XYZ file of C-alpha atoms in Angstrom:
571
model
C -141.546 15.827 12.577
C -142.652 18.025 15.343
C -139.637 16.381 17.352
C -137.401 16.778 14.850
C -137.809 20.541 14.998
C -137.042 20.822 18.113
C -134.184 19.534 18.302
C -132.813 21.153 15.425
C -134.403 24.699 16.607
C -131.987 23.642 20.344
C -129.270 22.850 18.108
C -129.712 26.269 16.900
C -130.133 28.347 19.656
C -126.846 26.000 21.126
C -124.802 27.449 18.475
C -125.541 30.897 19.833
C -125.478 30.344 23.105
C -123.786 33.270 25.442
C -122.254 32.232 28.574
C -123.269 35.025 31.407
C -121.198 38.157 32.144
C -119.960 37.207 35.100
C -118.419 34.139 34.280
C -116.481 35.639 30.898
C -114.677 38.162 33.965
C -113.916 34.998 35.977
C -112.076 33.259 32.708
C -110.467 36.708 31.913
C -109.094 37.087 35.731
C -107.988 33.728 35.872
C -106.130 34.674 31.951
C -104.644 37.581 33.503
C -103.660 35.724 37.106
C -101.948 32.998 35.475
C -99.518 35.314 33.259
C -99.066 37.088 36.114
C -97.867 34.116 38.019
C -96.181 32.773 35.468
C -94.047 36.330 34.928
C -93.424 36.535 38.402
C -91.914 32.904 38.368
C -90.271 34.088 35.688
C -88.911 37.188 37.091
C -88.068 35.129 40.421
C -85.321 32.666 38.656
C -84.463 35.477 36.608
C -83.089 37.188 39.769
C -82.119 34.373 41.385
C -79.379 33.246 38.842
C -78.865 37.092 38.271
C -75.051 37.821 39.437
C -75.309 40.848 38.867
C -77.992 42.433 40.974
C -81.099 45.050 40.745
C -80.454 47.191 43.708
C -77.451 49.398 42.386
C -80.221 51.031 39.872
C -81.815 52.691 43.098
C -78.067 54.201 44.078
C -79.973 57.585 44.229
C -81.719 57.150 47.098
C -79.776 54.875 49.303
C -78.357 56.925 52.682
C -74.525 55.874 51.987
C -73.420 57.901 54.691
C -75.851 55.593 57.102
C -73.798 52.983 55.259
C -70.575 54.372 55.611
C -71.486 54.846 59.451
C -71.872 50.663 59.915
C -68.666 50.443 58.739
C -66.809 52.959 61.289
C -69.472 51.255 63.972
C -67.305 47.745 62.570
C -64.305 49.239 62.769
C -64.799 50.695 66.506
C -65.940 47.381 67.300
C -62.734 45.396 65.714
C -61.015 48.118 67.347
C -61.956 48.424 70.496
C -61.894 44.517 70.890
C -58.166 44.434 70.512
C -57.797 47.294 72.907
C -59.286 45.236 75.475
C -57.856 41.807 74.814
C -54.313 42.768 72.912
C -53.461 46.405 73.163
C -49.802 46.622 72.216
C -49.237 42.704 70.649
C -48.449 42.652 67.190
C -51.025 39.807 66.281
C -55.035 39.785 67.927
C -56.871 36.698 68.209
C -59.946 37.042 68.841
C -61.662 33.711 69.800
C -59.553 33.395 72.452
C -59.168 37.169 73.144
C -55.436 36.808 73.538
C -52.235 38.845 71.484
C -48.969 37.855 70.330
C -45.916 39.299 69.041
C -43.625 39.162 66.190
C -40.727 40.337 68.102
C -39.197 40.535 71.756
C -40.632 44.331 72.476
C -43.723 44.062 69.398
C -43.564 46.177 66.053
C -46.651 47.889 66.786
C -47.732 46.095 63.738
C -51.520 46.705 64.544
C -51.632 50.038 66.020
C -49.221 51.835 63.548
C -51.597 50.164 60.751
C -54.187 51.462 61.805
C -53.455 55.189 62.663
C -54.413 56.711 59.278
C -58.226 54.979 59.235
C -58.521 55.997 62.435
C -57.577 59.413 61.438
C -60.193 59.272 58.715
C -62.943 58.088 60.644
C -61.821 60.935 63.162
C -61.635 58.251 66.099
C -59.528 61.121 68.641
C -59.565 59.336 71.746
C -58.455 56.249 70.229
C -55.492 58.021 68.358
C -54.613 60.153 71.379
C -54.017 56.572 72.983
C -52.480 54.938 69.859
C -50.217 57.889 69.434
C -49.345 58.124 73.218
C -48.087 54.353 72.949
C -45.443 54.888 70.063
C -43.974 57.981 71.758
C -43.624 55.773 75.629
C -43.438 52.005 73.691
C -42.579 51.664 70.091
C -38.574 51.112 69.704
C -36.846 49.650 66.640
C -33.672 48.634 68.810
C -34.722 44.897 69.053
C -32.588 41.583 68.302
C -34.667 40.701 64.996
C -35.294 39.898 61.704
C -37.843 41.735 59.892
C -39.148 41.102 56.273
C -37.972 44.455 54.179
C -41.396 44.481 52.251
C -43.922 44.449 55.092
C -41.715 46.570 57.391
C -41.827 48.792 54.447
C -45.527 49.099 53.378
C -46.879 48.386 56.529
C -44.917 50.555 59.380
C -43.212 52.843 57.413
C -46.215 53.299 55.134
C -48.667 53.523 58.422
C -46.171 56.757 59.511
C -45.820 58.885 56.642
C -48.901 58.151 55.904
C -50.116 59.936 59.704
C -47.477 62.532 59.178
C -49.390 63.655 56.212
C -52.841 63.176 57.592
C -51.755 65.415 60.334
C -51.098 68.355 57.353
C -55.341 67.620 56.516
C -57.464 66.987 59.079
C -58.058 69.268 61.427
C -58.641 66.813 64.336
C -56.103 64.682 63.706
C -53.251 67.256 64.376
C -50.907 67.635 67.732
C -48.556 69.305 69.645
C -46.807 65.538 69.607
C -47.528 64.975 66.011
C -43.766 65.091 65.075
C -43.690 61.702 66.496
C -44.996 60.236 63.216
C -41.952 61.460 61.047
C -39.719 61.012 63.831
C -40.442 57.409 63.767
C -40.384 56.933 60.795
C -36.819 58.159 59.444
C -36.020 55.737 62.791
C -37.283 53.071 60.989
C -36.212 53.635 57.525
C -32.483 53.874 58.512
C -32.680 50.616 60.440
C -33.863 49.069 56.871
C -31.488 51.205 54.413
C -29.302 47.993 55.306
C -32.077 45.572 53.684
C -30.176 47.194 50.211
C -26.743 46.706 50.614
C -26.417 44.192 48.343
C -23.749 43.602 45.461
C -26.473 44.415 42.939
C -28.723 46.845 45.089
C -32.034 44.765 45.170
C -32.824 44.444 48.673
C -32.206 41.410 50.516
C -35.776 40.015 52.126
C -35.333 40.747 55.307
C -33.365 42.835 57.583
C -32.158 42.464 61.529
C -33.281 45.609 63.139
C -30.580 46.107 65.922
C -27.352 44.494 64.104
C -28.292 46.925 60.602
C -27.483 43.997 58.833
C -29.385 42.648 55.299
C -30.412 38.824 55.639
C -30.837 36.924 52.673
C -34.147 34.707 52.148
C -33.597 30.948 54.110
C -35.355 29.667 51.127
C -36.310 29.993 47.197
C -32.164 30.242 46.963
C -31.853 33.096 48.751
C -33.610 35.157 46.358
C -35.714 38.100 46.967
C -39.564 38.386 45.726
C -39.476 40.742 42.441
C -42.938 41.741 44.091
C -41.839 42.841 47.204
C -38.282 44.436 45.476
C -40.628 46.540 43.518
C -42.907 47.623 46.055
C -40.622 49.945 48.715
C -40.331 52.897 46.368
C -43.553 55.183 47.050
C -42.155 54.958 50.832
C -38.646 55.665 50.509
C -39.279 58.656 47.663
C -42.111 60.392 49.977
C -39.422 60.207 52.983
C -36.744 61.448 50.806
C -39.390 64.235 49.850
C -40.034 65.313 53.133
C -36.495 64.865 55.039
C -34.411 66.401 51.861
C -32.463 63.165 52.278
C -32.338 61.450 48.785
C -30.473 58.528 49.772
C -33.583 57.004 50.456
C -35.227 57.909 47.268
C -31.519 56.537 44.958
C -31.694 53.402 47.318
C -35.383 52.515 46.156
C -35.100 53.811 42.166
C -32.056 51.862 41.900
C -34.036 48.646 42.086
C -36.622 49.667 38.913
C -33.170 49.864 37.369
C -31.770 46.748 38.143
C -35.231 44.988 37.611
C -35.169 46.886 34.105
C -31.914 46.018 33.271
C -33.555 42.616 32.980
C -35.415 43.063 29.487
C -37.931 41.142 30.058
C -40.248 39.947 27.616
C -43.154 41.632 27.170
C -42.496 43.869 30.250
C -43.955 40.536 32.589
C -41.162 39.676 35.328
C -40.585 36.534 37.107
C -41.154 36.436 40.042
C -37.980 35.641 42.151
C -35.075 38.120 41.776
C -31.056 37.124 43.411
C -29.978 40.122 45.088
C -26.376 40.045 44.316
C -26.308 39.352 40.362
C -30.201 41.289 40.202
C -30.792 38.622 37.507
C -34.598 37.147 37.664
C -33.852 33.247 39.014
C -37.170 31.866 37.878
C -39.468 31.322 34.666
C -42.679 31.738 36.497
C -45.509 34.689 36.261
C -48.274 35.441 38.007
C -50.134 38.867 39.142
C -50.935 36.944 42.419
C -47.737 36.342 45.425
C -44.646 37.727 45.089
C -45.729 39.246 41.579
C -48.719 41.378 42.238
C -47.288 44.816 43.669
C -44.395 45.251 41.452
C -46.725 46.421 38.636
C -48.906 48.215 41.130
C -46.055 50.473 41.894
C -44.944 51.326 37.885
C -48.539 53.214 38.155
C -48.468 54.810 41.381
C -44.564 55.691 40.807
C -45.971 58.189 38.270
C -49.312 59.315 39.733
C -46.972 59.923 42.678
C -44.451 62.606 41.003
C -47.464 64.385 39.332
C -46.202 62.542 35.863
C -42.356 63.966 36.194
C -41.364 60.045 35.731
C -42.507 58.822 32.361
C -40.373 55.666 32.314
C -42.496 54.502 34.929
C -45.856 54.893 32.610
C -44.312 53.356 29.899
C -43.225 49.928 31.973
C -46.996 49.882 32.923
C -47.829 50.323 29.477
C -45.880 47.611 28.084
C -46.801 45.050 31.073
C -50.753 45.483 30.821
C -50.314 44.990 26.916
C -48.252 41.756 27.711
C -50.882 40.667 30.284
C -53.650 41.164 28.434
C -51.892 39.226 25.624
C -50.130 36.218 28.090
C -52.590 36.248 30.739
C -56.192 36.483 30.320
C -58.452 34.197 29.477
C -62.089 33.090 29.852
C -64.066 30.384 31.684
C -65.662 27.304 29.585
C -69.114 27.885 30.715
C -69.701 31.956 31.698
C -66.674 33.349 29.387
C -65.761 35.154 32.604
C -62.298 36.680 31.621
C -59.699 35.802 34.502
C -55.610 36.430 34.742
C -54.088 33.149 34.543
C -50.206 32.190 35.908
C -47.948 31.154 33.672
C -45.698 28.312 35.645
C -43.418 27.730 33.078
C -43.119 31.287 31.857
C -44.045 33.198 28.457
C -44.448 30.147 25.949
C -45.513 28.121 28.580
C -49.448 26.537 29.137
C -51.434 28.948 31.328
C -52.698 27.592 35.065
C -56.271 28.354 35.548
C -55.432 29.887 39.008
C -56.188 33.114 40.207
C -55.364 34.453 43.847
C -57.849 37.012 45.848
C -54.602 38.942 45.843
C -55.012 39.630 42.120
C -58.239 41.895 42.110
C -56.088 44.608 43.055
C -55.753 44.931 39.259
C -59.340 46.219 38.026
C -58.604 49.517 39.758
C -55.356 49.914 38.850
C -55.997 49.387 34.942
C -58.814 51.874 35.213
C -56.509 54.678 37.771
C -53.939 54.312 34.923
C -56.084 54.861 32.149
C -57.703 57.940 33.852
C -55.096 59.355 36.275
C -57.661 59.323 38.751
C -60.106 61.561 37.067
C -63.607 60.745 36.232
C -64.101 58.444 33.097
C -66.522 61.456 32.008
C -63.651 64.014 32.585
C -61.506 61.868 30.892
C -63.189 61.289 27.550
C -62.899 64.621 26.943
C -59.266 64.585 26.250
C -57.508 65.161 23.141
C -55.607 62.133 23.929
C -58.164 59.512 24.998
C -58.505 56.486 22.390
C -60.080 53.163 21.793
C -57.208 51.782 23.576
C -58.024 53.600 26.518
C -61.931 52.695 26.402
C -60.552 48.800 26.144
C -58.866 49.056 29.169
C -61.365 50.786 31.227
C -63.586 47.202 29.614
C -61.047 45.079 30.975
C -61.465 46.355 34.763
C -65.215 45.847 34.148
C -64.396 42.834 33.343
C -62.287 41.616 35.750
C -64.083 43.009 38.443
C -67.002 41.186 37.718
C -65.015 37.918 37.742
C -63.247 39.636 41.470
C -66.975 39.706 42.136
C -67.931 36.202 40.858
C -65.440 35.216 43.630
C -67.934 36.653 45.975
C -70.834 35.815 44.790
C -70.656 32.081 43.906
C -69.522 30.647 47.576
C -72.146 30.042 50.383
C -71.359 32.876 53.196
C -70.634 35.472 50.301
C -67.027 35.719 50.666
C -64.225 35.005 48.611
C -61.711 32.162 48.949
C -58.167 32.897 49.031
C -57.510 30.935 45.692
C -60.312 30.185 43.088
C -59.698 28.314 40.313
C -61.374 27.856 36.980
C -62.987 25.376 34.676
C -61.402 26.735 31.130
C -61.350 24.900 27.783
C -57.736 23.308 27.187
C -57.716 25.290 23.796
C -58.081 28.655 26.112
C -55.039 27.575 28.342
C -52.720 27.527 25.484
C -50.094 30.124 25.182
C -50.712 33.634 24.449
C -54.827 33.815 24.645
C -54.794 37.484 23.645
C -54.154 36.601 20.093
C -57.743 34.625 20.097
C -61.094 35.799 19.916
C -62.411 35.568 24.081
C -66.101 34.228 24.679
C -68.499 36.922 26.141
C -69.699 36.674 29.365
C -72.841 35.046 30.592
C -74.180 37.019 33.541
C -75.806 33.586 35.090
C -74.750 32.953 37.865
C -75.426 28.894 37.355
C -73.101 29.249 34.716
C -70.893 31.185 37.140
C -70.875 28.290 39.875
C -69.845 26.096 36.915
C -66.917 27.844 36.245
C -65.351 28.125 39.833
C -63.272 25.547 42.076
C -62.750 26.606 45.255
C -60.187 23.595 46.838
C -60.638 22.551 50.153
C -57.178 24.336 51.065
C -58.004 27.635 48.970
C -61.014 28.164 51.007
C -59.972 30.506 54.016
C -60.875 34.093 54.153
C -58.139 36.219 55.409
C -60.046 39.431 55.473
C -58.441 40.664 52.129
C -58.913 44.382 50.796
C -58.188 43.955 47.242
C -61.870 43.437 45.654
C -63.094 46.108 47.697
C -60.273 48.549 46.839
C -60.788 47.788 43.071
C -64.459 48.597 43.420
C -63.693 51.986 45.404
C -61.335 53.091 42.945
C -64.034 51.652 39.735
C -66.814 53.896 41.358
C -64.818 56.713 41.194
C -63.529 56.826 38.333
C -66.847 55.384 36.565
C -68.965 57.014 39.006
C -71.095 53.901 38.690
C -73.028 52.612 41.860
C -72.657 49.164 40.996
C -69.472 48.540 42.198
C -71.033 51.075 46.017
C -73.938 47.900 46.192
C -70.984 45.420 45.218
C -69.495 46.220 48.291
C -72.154 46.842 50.358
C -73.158 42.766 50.052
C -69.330 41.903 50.490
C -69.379 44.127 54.023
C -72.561 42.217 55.167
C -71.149 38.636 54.644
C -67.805 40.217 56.674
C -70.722 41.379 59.645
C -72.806 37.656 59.143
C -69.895 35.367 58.768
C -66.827 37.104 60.186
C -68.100 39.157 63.676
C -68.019 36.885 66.877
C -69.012 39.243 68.934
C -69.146 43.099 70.549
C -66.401 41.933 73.208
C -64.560 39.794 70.637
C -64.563 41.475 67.312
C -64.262 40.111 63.708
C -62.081 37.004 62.761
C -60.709 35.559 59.556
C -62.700 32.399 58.846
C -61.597 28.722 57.451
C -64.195 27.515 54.619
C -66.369 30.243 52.874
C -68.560 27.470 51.737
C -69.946 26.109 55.082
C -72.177 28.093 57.093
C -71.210 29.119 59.784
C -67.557 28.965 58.189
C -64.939 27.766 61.233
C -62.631 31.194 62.866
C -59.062 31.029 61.865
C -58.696 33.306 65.669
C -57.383 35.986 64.052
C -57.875 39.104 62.989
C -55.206 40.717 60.206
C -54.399 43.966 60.088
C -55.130 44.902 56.908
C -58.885 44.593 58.218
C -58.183 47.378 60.114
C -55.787 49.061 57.591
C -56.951 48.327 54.391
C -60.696 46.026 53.996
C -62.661 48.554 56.511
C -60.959 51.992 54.989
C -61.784 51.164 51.491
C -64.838 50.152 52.386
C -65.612 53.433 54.373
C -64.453 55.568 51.620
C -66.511 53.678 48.854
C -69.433 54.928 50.620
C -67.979 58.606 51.190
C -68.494 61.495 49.276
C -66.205 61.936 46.161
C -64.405 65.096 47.138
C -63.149 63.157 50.526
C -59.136 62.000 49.186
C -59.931 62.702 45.933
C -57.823 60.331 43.723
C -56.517 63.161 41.890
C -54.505 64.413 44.698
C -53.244 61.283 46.805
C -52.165 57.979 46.140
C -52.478 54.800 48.142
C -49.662 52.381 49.205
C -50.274 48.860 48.533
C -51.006 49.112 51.913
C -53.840 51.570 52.075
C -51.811 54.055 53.063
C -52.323 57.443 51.791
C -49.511 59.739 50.001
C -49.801 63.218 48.514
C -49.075 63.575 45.102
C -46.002 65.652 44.789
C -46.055 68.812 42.898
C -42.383 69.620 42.233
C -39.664 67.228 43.451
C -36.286 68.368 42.779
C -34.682 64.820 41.677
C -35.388 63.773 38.558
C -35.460 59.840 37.541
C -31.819 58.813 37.947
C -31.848 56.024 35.489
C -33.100 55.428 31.719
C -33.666 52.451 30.249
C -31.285 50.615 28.221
């Protein structure tokens, strides 16, 4: 009995047993370490399939003008590589520090690209040399054929858009600055030729010394509808500032001819003959030889302070046939992208989207506000639910320009991407059917893109980081400032060879490092680095309210009063 009880009064005393203090902390710590661990795993793949980002929430405090200094600091570098290597070719390659040119004498395709971002960036040594060589070097009389559109956007657009600069910033003005408009009506006469055709669509090309139009040697001699449509912010601010409308009748009279059309939906095709002006294909797409036509129906009216209407109602009637031909979402994210249509309206969509088509989130949102604020805008009598869905569809399509980005392996875009999309979503007219919401993962995201072996070159393109310039803005969100801020450090990882050499476009944005095209585009120069620079500048500098830019990045005043009034209607 005696044992008995002792083992039952230990049994007892077991039952209340107290472990020491001590060791009830070391359980509670090792509790507290393991949720810890297990949130910060958490957090860690969390971020890591996160496409979005974290960093844009701390806008507030990051220096963008340090920012906005690395990219003048690229610019000088790109800059003062070709001066070295090329200065006066018409092409820079930089691997093997060489230039070449397009034409006998050289367009000054690089240097007259470049003058108004070297303007901005108030670069005066290196415009008092740039501005030196077209007044002793730049002449138009040359035995050559020139392609209408470029000669157009680029040159012409590069010297009206100096001659205005010169009107704005203080340190960018001459005694010689004359030479800029001088050059320019040069150069616009030596094109008027391009429209002599039987239907007034210009041809595609003119020869500069013979003032003769030349047909296209291929896609049956017809002219791109893209690049057609895309001369008339040039030609109207030259008419402007000469008092010479012929230039200004020449350019309208193609949105006539390309109205005359009727077609469906207000989405063109996207070859155009210049002799009947009748559209000689069935294909549509917002990428090649489609994209800038519809650019130009919104900047036609920003440009005339509104005085054009016609040209507001096209836009109108396109983005509402886009949004019901053309987008679409991805199987796996529900990314919304703008497909082509191959076979025209009716047709199945192709789940291909060019680079070139990101242009489009910033124009959608600079035609909904007119360049104001999205807060400014809101308070209008006038501003409606449609108006709030198309300032969704820019966010949306920007994050899918992004996606482009943010999916490859050096952080740049391919030329091309196309998508993985369910064959129901490829079927004619998507807009009439409920779209999938997006998944911001970017697993999902990878899913979704194909990037083709031959799609995979970066050429240095502007349009993404245009679209997010013009998004911040207008939504004066800092997103789309950190957006670009990763884009311009994959340019400086990936792209820059080095100090002596400058930047290069590259081969394959999925291998790292990604093989140099040698060569650098002038759009870098022109377009990629100023948008970039002015996404990190303050708000008041070009406000959008007051200028509008060229599909080449170059920068036009809005015009008050112009004394022509649209010269057409449409039938």
């Amino acid at each position: 009995m005696p044992a008995r009880r002792v083992r039952l009064t230990a049994r007892r005393r077991s039952l209340h047993y107290r472990p020491p203090s001590f060791l009830k902390s070391l359980f509670g710590l090792r509790t507290v370490l393991i949720l810890a661990l297990s949130f910060v795993l958490a957090l860690f793949k969390w971020t890591n399939d996160d496409p979005i980002g974290l960093y844009h929430r701390a806008g507030g405090y990051v220096n963008w003008n340090t920012r906005r200094e690395k990219v003048k600091s690229a610019f000088i570098t790109s800059w003062d590589a070709y001066f070295a290597n090329a200065w006066g070719y018409d092409r820079y390659h930089p691997v093997s520090e060489r230039g070449s040119q397009m034409s006998p004498d050289g367009l000054g395709w690089i240097i007259v690209d470049s003058l108004d971002t070297i303007m901005l960036m108030n670069l005066t040594d290196r415009l008092a040399e740039s501005r030196k060589w077209l007044q002793r070097k730049l002449n138009y009389n040359q035995d050559q054929d020139v392609n209408t559109f470029e000669m157009t956007i680029r040159m012409l657009g590069g010297l009206l858009s100096a001659h205005y600069l010169t009107t704005q910033l203080p340190n960018a003005t001459s005694r010689r600055y004359s030479v800029y408009l001088a050059k320019a009506v040069e150069l616009a006469d030596r094109l008027l030729p391009a429209y002599e055709s039987r239907s007034g669509i210009p041809y595609a090309s003119v020869h500069l010394s013979k003032a003769k139009g030349v047909p296209s040697h291929a896609d049956g001699a017809s002219s791109s509808t893209a690049e057609a449509g895309t001369l008339q912010l040039e030609m109207k601010y030259l008419s402007y500032l000469t008092g010479n409308d012929t230039y200004w009748r020449k350019a309208e009279m193609v949105m006539k001819v390309l109205s005359d059309n009727h077609a469906e939906d207000g989405l063109v095709p996207i070859f155009v003959n210049p002799e009947s002006g009748r559209f000689t294909s069935r294909e549509i797409r917002l990428g090649s030889r489609g994209d800038s036509y519809y650019e130009y129906l919104v900047k036609q009216f920003l440009q005339t302070s509104g005085q054009e209407p016609v040209y507001l109602e096209m836009w109108e009637e396109a983005l509402e046939g886009i949004r019901k031909h053309l987008i679409t979402t991805a199987k796996h994210s529900g990314l919304k992208f703008v497909a082509e249509l191959p076979q025209g309206i009716g047709g199945p969509l192709s789940p291909k989207m060019d680079h070139l088509v990101c242009f489009l989130p910033g124009l959608i949102a600079v035609g909904a506000t007119r360049g104001h604020t999205l807060s400014e805008a809101r308070t209008w009598p006038g501003w409606d639910q449609k108006k709030e869905d198309q300032i969704q569809l820019a966010r949306d399509l920007m994050k899918t320009c992004w996606g482009m980005y943010a999916v490859t392996e050096t952080g740049l875009a391919p030329e091309i991407a196309w998508f993985h999309a369910d064959e129901e979503d490829l079927r004619p007219a998507p807009g009439n059917r409920p779209l999938a919401s997006t998944r911001n993962s970017l697993a999902s995201w990878k899913r979704d893109f194909i990037i083709k072996p031959l799609d995979a070159h970066n050429l240095q393109r502007p349009e993404t980081v245009e679209s997010l310039f013009v998004l911040w803005r207008i939504t004066e969100d800092p997103l789309y400032r950190e957006w670009g801020w990763k884009i311009f450090n994959a340019f400086e990882k990936h792209t820059k060879l080095s100090q002596k050499q400058g930047y290069t476009s590259v081969n394959n944005v999925n291998a790292v490092p990604p093989p140099p095209r040698d060569n650098m585009e002038s759009f870098w120069l022109a377009e990629t680095l100023k948008y970039l620079y002015l996404l990190f500048s303050p708000n008041d500098f070009l406000p959008l309210t007051e200028v509008v830019f060229n599909t080449e990045a170059h920068i036009f005043p809005v015009m008050g009063k112009v004394k022509w009034q649209t010269g057409w209607s449409r039938g």
